[in-house]
Amino acid sequence: MDLEIWFLYVVTCFGISVVPGPNALLVLTHGALHGKRKALFTISGGVLGLIAMLSLCALGLGALIQASVSLFAFLKILGGLYLIWLGVSLWRAAPMSIDTSDMVNGSNGRLFRQGLMAAVSNPKALLLFTAFIPPFLDPARNLVIQTIVIALTYAATEFLVEFAVAFTAHRVRPWLARLGQRFNRLCGGFFMIFGAALPFR
């Protein structure tokens, strides 16, 4: 991949990463509830999930799902149900407090798994990557190396954007705490809306 193409790819990655989605919303919530350091586990899980999705696209799974309407519909329903479950759990969670001692709640493994599942439960990412990757590939060069560069670049970009989201949420935590359980219900409601709308998109 030429350097100019790579720079264009980086800009495109940032454009995709800043668009609000389930992972960004989850990182925002975890950054506010658990602090920016704990949110790193959520971010790591999400980035790993997106790398896996991107790799599957490179192997042709995205094209397979695009060709199979029933498989794609099943994956969308499954992903939607997971997001709804996540939303209900957040809706019922205790309200945030300004006391930072509650940031230790939530195991690192659970935060990592939630980030991972939020990423892989959205089959739209497969179609996005299927359409997104090919323009940046040069068939005359080693495709494996290009895929590795593309995956690592996207992972780094996504990580930076999501950490910025978690950091911002952590800084405005006192303001969010004043909202009480309304913040949980707002975020939980968005998750439920994402999940309910996913099968119809």
PDB file of C-alpha atoms in Angstrom:
ATOM      1  CA  MET A   1       0.000   0.000   0.000  1.00  0.00           C
ATOM      2  CA  ASP A   2       1.408   3.381  -1.042  1.00  0.00           C
ATOM      3  CA  LEU A   3       1.906   5.977   1.677  1.00  0.00           C
ATOM      4  CA  GLU A   4      -0.652   8.359   0.120  1.00  0.00           C
ATOM      5  CA  ILE A   5      -3.253   5.577   0.022  1.00  0.00           C
ATOM      6  CA  TRP A   6      -2.445   4.695   3.624  1.00  0.00           C
ATOM      7  CA  PHE A   7      -2.993   8.293   4.761  1.00  0.00           C
ATOM      8  CA  LEU A   8      -6.326   8.338   2.934  1.00  0.00           C
ATOM      9  CA  TYR A   9      -7.202   5.053   4.647  1.00  0.00           C
ATOM     10  CA  VAL A  10      -6.336   6.517   8.085  1.00  0.00           C
ATOM     11  CA  VAL A  11      -8.617   9.513   7.473  1.00  0.00           C
ATOM     12  CA  THR A  12     -11.405   7.172   6.368  1.00  0.00           C
ATOM     13  CA  CYS A  13     -10.883   5.020   9.479  1.00  0.00           C
ATOM     14  CA  PHE A  14     -11.286   8.058  11.725  1.00  0.00           C
ATOM     15  CA  GLY A  15     -14.454   8.989   9.848  1.00  0.00           C
ATOM     16  CA  ILE A  16     -15.940   5.536  10.455  1.00  0.00           C
ATOM     17  CA  SER A  17     -14.781   5.391  14.084  1.00  0.00           C
ATOM     18  CA  VAL A  18     -16.400   8.680  15.130  1.00  0.00           C
ATOM     19  CA  VAL A  19     -19.831   7.640  13.854  1.00  0.00           C
ATOM     20  CA  PRO A  20     -21.852   6.664  16.974  1.00  0.00           C
ATOM     21  CA  GLY A  21     -22.591   2.949  17.258  1.00  0.00           C
ATOM     22  CA  PRO A  22     -23.045   0.210  19.884  1.00  0.00           C
ATOM     23  CA  ASN A  23     -19.334   0.053  20.734  1.00  0.00           C
ATOM     24  CA  ALA A  24     -18.943   3.804  21.129  1.00  0.00           C
ATOM     25  CA  LEU A  25     -22.036   3.947  23.330  1.00  0.00           C
ATOM     26  CA  LEU A  26     -20.767   1.047  25.461  1.00  0.00           C
ATOM     27  CA  VAL A  27     -17.374   2.728  25.908  1.00  0.00           C
ATOM     28  CA  LEU A  28     -19.086   5.995  26.820  1.00  0.00           C
ATOM     29  CA  THR A  29     -21.159   4.198  29.456  1.00  0.00           C
ATOM     30  CA  HIS A  30     -18.257   2.197  30.895  1.00  0.00           C
ATOM     31  CA  GLY A  31     -16.000   5.256  30.898  1.00  0.00           C
ATOM     32  CA  ALA A  32     -18.568   7.106  32.984  1.00  0.00           C
ATOM     33  CA  LEU A  33     -19.487   4.215  35.282  1.00  0.00           C
ATOM     34  CA  HIS A  34     -16.086   2.588  35.821  1.00  0.00           C
ATOM     35  CA  GLY A  35     -13.489   5.192  34.816  1.00  0.00           C
ATOM     36  CA  LYS A  36     -11.172   5.469  31.827  1.00  0.00           C
ATOM     37  CA  ARG A  37      -8.747   2.768  33.030  1.00  0.00           C
ATOM     38  CA  LYS A  38     -11.442   0.112  33.425  1.00  0.00           C
ATOM     39  CA  ALA A  39     -12.910   1.180  30.081  1.00  0.00           C
ATOM     40  CA  LEU A  40      -9.624   0.119  28.463  1.00  0.00           C
ATOM     41  CA  PHE A  41     -10.812  -3.496  28.861  1.00  0.00           C
ATOM     42  CA  THR A  42     -14.069  -2.646  27.077  1.00  0.00           C
ATOM     43  CA  ILE A  43     -12.135  -0.886  24.321  1.00  0.00           C
ATOM     44  CA  SER A  44      -9.679  -3.788  23.959  1.00  0.00           C
ATOM     45  CA  GLY A  45     -12.527  -6.289  23.630  1.00  0.00           C
ATOM     46  CA  GLY A  46     -14.278  -4.135  21.057  1.00  0.00           C
ATOM     47  CA  VAL A  47     -11.126  -3.569  19.008  1.00  0.00           C
ATOM     48  CA  LEU A  48     -10.338  -7.305  19.073  1.00  0.00           C
ATOM     49  CA  GLY A  49     -13.870  -8.042  17.877  1.00  0.00           C
ATOM     50  CA  LEU A  50     -13.583  -5.530  15.036  1.00  0.00           C
ATOM     51  CA  ILE A  51     -10.216  -6.973  13.989  1.00  0.00           C
ATOM     52  CA  ALA A  52     -11.845 -10.420  13.895  1.00  0.00           C
ATOM     53  CA  MET A  53     -14.706  -9.060  11.775  1.00  0.00           C
ATOM     54  CA  LEU A  54     -12.275  -7.339   9.421  1.00  0.00           C
ATOM     55  CA  SER A  55     -10.246 -10.549   9.094  1.00  0.00           C
ATOM     56  CA  LEU A  56     -13.376 -12.569   8.334  1.00  0.00           C
ATOM     57  CA  CYS A  57     -14.202 -10.094   5.590  1.00  0.00           C
ATOM     58  CA  ALA A  58     -10.730 -10.527   4.165  1.00  0.00           C
ATOM     59  CA  LEU A  59     -11.419 -14.281   4.080  1.00  0.00           C
ATOM     60  CA  GLY A  60     -14.654 -13.735   2.181  1.00  0.00           C
ATOM     61  CA  LEU A  61     -17.216 -14.311   4.938  1.00  0.00           C
ATOM     62  CA  GLY A  62     -18.696 -10.866   4.363  1.00  0.00           C
ATOM     63  CA  ALA A  63     -19.457 -11.735   0.745  1.00  0.00           C
ATOM     64  CA  LEU A  64     -20.940 -15.080   1.850  1.00  0.00           C
ATOM     65  CA  ILE A  65     -23.307 -13.389   4.315  1.00  0.00           C
ATOM     66  CA  GLN A  66     -24.212 -10.780   1.726  1.00  0.00           C
ATOM     67  CA  ALA A  67     -25.202 -13.612  -0.629  1.00  0.00           C
ATOM     68  CA  SER A  68     -27.187 -15.515   2.034  1.00  0.00           C
ATOM     69  CA  VAL A  69     -30.224 -13.445   3.017  1.00  0.00           C
ATOM     70  CA  SER A  70     -31.443 -15.915   5.655  1.00  0.00           C
ATOM     71  CA  LEU A  71     -28.026 -16.193   7.361  1.00  0.00           C
ATOM     72  CA  PHE A  72     -27.653 -12.440   7.456  1.00  0.00           C
ATOM     73  CA  ALA A  73     -31.192 -12.027   8.855  1.00  0.00           C
ATOM     74  CA  PHE A  74     -30.466 -14.616  11.572  1.00  0.00           C
ATOM     75  CA  LEU A  75     -27.238 -12.866  12.601  1.00  0.00           C
ATOM     76  CA  LYS A  76     -28.998  -9.502  12.728  1.00  0.00           C
ATOM     77  CA  ILE A  77     -31.732 -10.895  14.999  1.00  0.00           C
ATOM     78  CA  LEU A  78     -29.134 -12.543  17.250  1.00  0.00           C
ATOM     79  CA  GLY A  79     -27.109  -9.337  17.468  1.00  0.00           C
ATOM     80  CA  GLY A  80     -30.236  -7.296  18.127  1.00  0.00           C
ATOM     81  CA  LEU A  81     -31.278  -9.548  21.018  1.00  0.00           C
ATOM     82  CA  TYR A  82     -27.844  -9.178  22.621  1.00  0.00           C
ATOM     83  CA  LEU A  83     -27.986  -5.375  22.397  1.00  0.00           C
ATOM     84  CA  ILE A  84     -31.498  -5.363  23.886  1.00  0.00           C
ATOM     85  CA  TRP A  85     -30.283  -7.552  26.768  1.00  0.00           C
ATOM     86  CA  LEU A  86     -27.380  -5.152  27.321  1.00  0.00           C
ATOM     87  CA  GLY A  87     -29.792  -2.227  27.320  1.00  0.00           C
ATOM     88  CA  VAL A  88     -32.144  -3.848  29.828  1.00  0.00           C
ATOM     89  CA  SER A  89     -29.201  -4.638  32.132  1.00  0.00           C
ATOM     90  CA  LEU A  90     -28.033  -1.029  31.995  1.00  0.00           C
ATOM     91  CA  TRP A  91     -31.584   0.298  32.478  1.00  0.00           C
ATOM     92  CA  ARG A  92     -31.885  -1.694  35.710  1.00  0.00           C
ATOM     93  CA  ALA A  93     -28.379  -0.815  36.994  1.00  0.00           C
ATOM     94  CA  ALA A  94     -27.954   1.320  40.108  1.00  0.00           C
ATOM     95  CA  PRO A  95     -27.472   5.054  39.465  1.00  0.00           C
ATOM     96  CA  MET A  96     -23.950   6.443  39.239  1.00  0.00           C
ATOM     97  CA  SER A  97     -22.527   8.369  42.182  1.00  0.00           C
ATOM     98  CA  ILE A  98     -19.816  11.025  42.303  1.00  0.00           C
ATOM     99  CA  ASP A  99     -17.877   8.870  44.782  1.00  0.00           C
ATOM    100  CA  THR A 100     -15.089   7.314  42.672  1.00  0.00           C
ATOM    101  CA  SER A 101     -14.901   4.226  44.887  1.00  0.00           C
ATOM    102  CA  ASP A 102     -17.660   2.595  42.842  1.00  0.00           C
ATOM    103  CA  MET A 103     -15.424   2.593  39.782  1.00  0.00           C
ATOM    104  CA  VAL A 104     -13.865  -0.686  40.887  1.00  0.00           C
ATOM    105  CA  ASN A 105     -17.183  -2.460  40.291  1.00  0.00           C
ATOM    106  CA  GLY A 106     -17.327  -4.630  37.203  1.00  0.00           C
ATOM    107  CA  SER A 107     -14.708  -7.262  36.565  1.00  0.00           C
ATOM    108  CA  ASN A 108     -12.146  -6.632  33.857  1.00  0.00           C
ATOM    109  CA  GLY A 109     -13.113  -9.879  32.154  1.00  0.00           C
ATOM    110  CA  ARG A 110     -16.791  -8.928  32.030  1.00  0.00           C
ATOM    111  CA  LEU A 111     -16.023  -5.501  30.580  1.00  0.00           C
ATOM    112  CA  PHE A 112     -13.746  -7.086  27.976  1.00  0.00           C
ATOM    113  CA  ARG A 113     -16.417  -9.639  27.000  1.00  0.00           C
ATOM    114  CA  GLN A 114     -19.094  -6.971  26.681  1.00  0.00           C
ATOM    115  CA  GLY A 115     -16.858  -4.930  24.391  1.00  0.00           C
ATOM    116  CA  LEU A 116     -16.061  -8.005  22.318  1.00  0.00           C
ATOM    117  CA  MET A 117     -19.706  -9.087  22.037  1.00  0.00           C
ATOM    118  CA  ALA A 118     -20.886  -5.579  21.143  1.00  0.00           C
ATOM    119  CA  ALA A 119     -18.454  -5.624  18.212  1.00  0.00           C
ATOM    120  CA  VAL A 120     -19.134  -9.111  16.863  1.00  0.00           C
ATOM    121  CA  SER A 121     -22.912  -8.978  17.411  1.00  0.00           C
ATOM    122  CA  ASN A 122     -23.347  -6.383  14.659  1.00  0.00           C
ATOM    123  CA  PRO A 123     -23.226  -8.164  11.273  1.00  0.00           C
ATOM    124  CA  LYS A 124     -23.446  -4.792   9.551  1.00  0.00           C
ATOM    125  CA  ALA A 125     -19.729  -4.453  10.313  1.00  0.00           C
ATOM    126  CA  LEU A 126     -19.064  -7.400   8.006  1.00  0.00           C
ATOM    127  CA  LEU A 127     -20.812  -5.674   5.121  1.00  0.00           C
ATOM    128  CA  LEU A 128     -19.134  -2.369   5.952  1.00  0.00           C
ATOM    129  CA  PHE A 129     -15.691  -3.945   5.908  1.00  0.00           C
ATOM    130  CA  THR A 130     -16.530  -5.938   2.765  1.00  0.00           C
ATOM    131  CA  ALA A 131     -17.230  -2.696   0.914  1.00  0.00           C
ATOM    132  CA  PHE A 132     -14.637  -0.634   2.784  1.00  0.00           C
ATOM    133  CA  ILE A 133     -11.466  -2.734   2.385  1.00  0.00           C
ATOM    134  CA  PRO A 134     -11.167  -3.532  -1.372  1.00  0.00           C
ATOM    135  CA  PRO A 135     -10.537   0.048  -2.610  1.00  0.00           C
ATOM    136  CA  PHE A 136      -7.390   0.185  -0.475  1.00  0.00           C
ATOM    137  CA  LEU A 137      -5.956  -3.148  -1.621  1.00  0.00           C
ATOM    138  CA  ASP A 138      -3.427  -3.410  -4.430  1.00  0.00           C
ATOM    139  CA  PRO A 139      -3.846  -6.833  -6.112  1.00  0.00           C
ATOM    140  CA  ALA A 140      -0.295  -6.573  -7.478  1.00  0.00           C
ATOM    141  CA  ARG A 141       1.149  -6.648  -3.947  1.00  0.00           C
ATOM    142  CA  ASN A 142       1.110  -9.166  -1.096  1.00  0.00           C
ATOM    143  CA  LEU A 143      -2.517  -9.284   0.090  1.00  0.00           C
ATOM    144  CA  VAL A 144      -1.673 -10.876   3.444  1.00  0.00           C
ATOM    145  CA  ILE A 145       0.711  -8.068   4.390  1.00  0.00           C
ATOM    146  CA  GLN A 146      -1.774  -5.452   3.166  1.00  0.00           C
ATOM    147  CA  THR A 147      -4.553  -7.036   5.224  1.00  0.00           C
ATOM    148  CA  ILE A 148      -2.349  -6.984   8.338  1.00  0.00           C
ATOM    149  CA  VAL A 149      -1.520  -3.289   7.777  1.00  0.00           C
ATOM    150  CA  ILE A 150      -5.194  -2.472   7.215  1.00  0.00           C
ATOM    151  CA  ALA A 151      -6.318  -4.392  10.313  1.00  0.00           C
ATOM    152  CA  LEU A 152      -3.663  -2.890  12.628  1.00  0.00           C
ATOM    153  CA  THR A 153      -4.267   0.632  11.321  1.00  0.00           C
ATOM    154  CA  TYR A 154      -8.002   0.349  11.873  1.00  0.00           C
ATOM    155  CA  ALA A 155      -7.447  -1.142  15.342  1.00  0.00           C
ATOM    156  CA  ALA A 156      -5.150   1.751  16.349  1.00  0.00           C
ATOM    157  CA  THR A 157      -7.601   4.333  15.022  1.00  0.00           C
ATOM    158  CA  GLU A 158     -10.590   2.744  16.759  1.00  0.00           C
ATOM    159  CA  PHE A 159      -8.638   2.454  20.009  1.00  0.00           C
ATOM    160  CA  LEU A 160      -7.677   6.156  19.995  1.00  0.00           C
ATOM    161  CA  VAL A 161     -11.214   7.330  19.232  1.00  0.00           C
ATOM    162  CA  GLU A 162     -12.825   5.091  21.848  1.00  0.00           C
ATOM    163  CA  PHE A 163     -10.280   6.031  24.501  1.00  0.00           C
ATOM    164  CA  ALA A 164     -11.050   9.698  23.803  1.00  0.00           C
ATOM    165  CA  VAL A 165     -14.748   8.892  24.332  1.00  0.00           C
ATOM    166  CA  ALA A 166     -14.017   7.071  27.633  1.00  0.00           C
ATOM    167  CA  PHE A 167     -11.710   9.881  28.810  1.00  0.00           C
ATOM    168  CA  THR A 168     -14.359  12.516  28.076  1.00  0.00           C
ATOM    169  CA  ALA A 169     -17.041  10.502  29.856  1.00  0.00           C
ATOM    170  CA  HIS A 170     -14.730  10.159  32.866  1.00  0.00           C
ATOM    171  CA  ARG A 171     -14.112  13.922  32.986  1.00  0.00           C
ATOM    172  CA  VAL A 172     -17.824  14.786  32.886  1.00  0.00           C
ATOM    173  CA  ARG A 173     -18.690  12.068  35.412  1.00  0.00           C
ATOM    174  CA  PRO A 174     -19.837  14.532  38.134  1.00  0.00           C
ATOM    175  CA  TRP A 175     -22.304  16.072  35.676  1.00  0.00           C
ATOM    176  CA  LEU A 176     -23.537  12.645  34.584  1.00  0.00           C
ATOM    177  CA  ALA A 177     -23.859  11.585  38.226  1.00  0.00           C
ATOM    178  CA  ARG A 178     -26.301  14.439  38.806  1.00  0.00           C
ATOM    179  CA  LEU A 179     -28.549  12.861  36.202  1.00  0.00           C
ATOM    180  CA  GLY A 180     -28.789   9.804  38.460  1.00  0.00           C
ATOM    181  CA  GLN A 181     -30.488   6.773  36.971  1.00  0.00           C
ATOM    182  CA  ARG A 182     -31.669   8.872  34.031  1.00  0.00           C
ATOM    183  CA  PHE A 183     -28.204   8.463  32.502  1.00  0.00           C
ATOM    184  CA  ASN A 184     -28.417   4.661  32.790  1.00  0.00           C
ATOM    185  CA  ARG A 185     -31.898   4.640  31.311  1.00  0.00           C
ATOM    186  CA  LEU A 186     -30.923   6.973  28.499  1.00  0.00           C
ATOM    187  CA  CYS A 187     -27.970   4.776  27.488  1.00  0.00           C
ATOM    188  CA  GLY A 188     -29.960   1.584  28.101  1.00  0.00           C
ATOM    189  CA  GLY A 189     -32.773   2.954  25.970  1.00  0.00           C
ATOM    190  CA  PHE A 190     -30.366   3.672  23.121  1.00  0.00           C
ATOM    191  CA  PHE A 191     -29.058   0.094  23.322  1.00  0.00           C
ATOM    192  CA  MET A 192     -32.602  -1.273  23.180  1.00  0.00           C
ATOM    193  CA  ILE A 193     -33.404   0.975  20.203  1.00  0.00           C
ATOM    194  CA  PHE A 194     -30.202  -0.176  18.429  1.00  0.00           C
ATOM    195  CA  GLY A 195     -31.128  -3.803  19.125  1.00  0.00           C
ATOM    196  CA  ALA A 196     -34.756  -3.469  18.043  1.00  0.00           C
ATOM    197  CA  ALA A 197     -33.821  -1.600  14.849  1.00  0.00           C
ATOM    198  CA  LEU A 198     -30.889  -3.830  13.844  1.00  0.00           C
ATOM    199  CA  PRO A 199     -32.961  -6.653  12.222  1.00  0.00           C
ATOM    200  CA  PHE A 200     -34.790  -4.105  10.040  1.00  0.00           C
ATOM    201  CA  ARG A 201     -31.760  -2.191   8.774  1.00  0.00           C
TER     202      ARG A 201
END
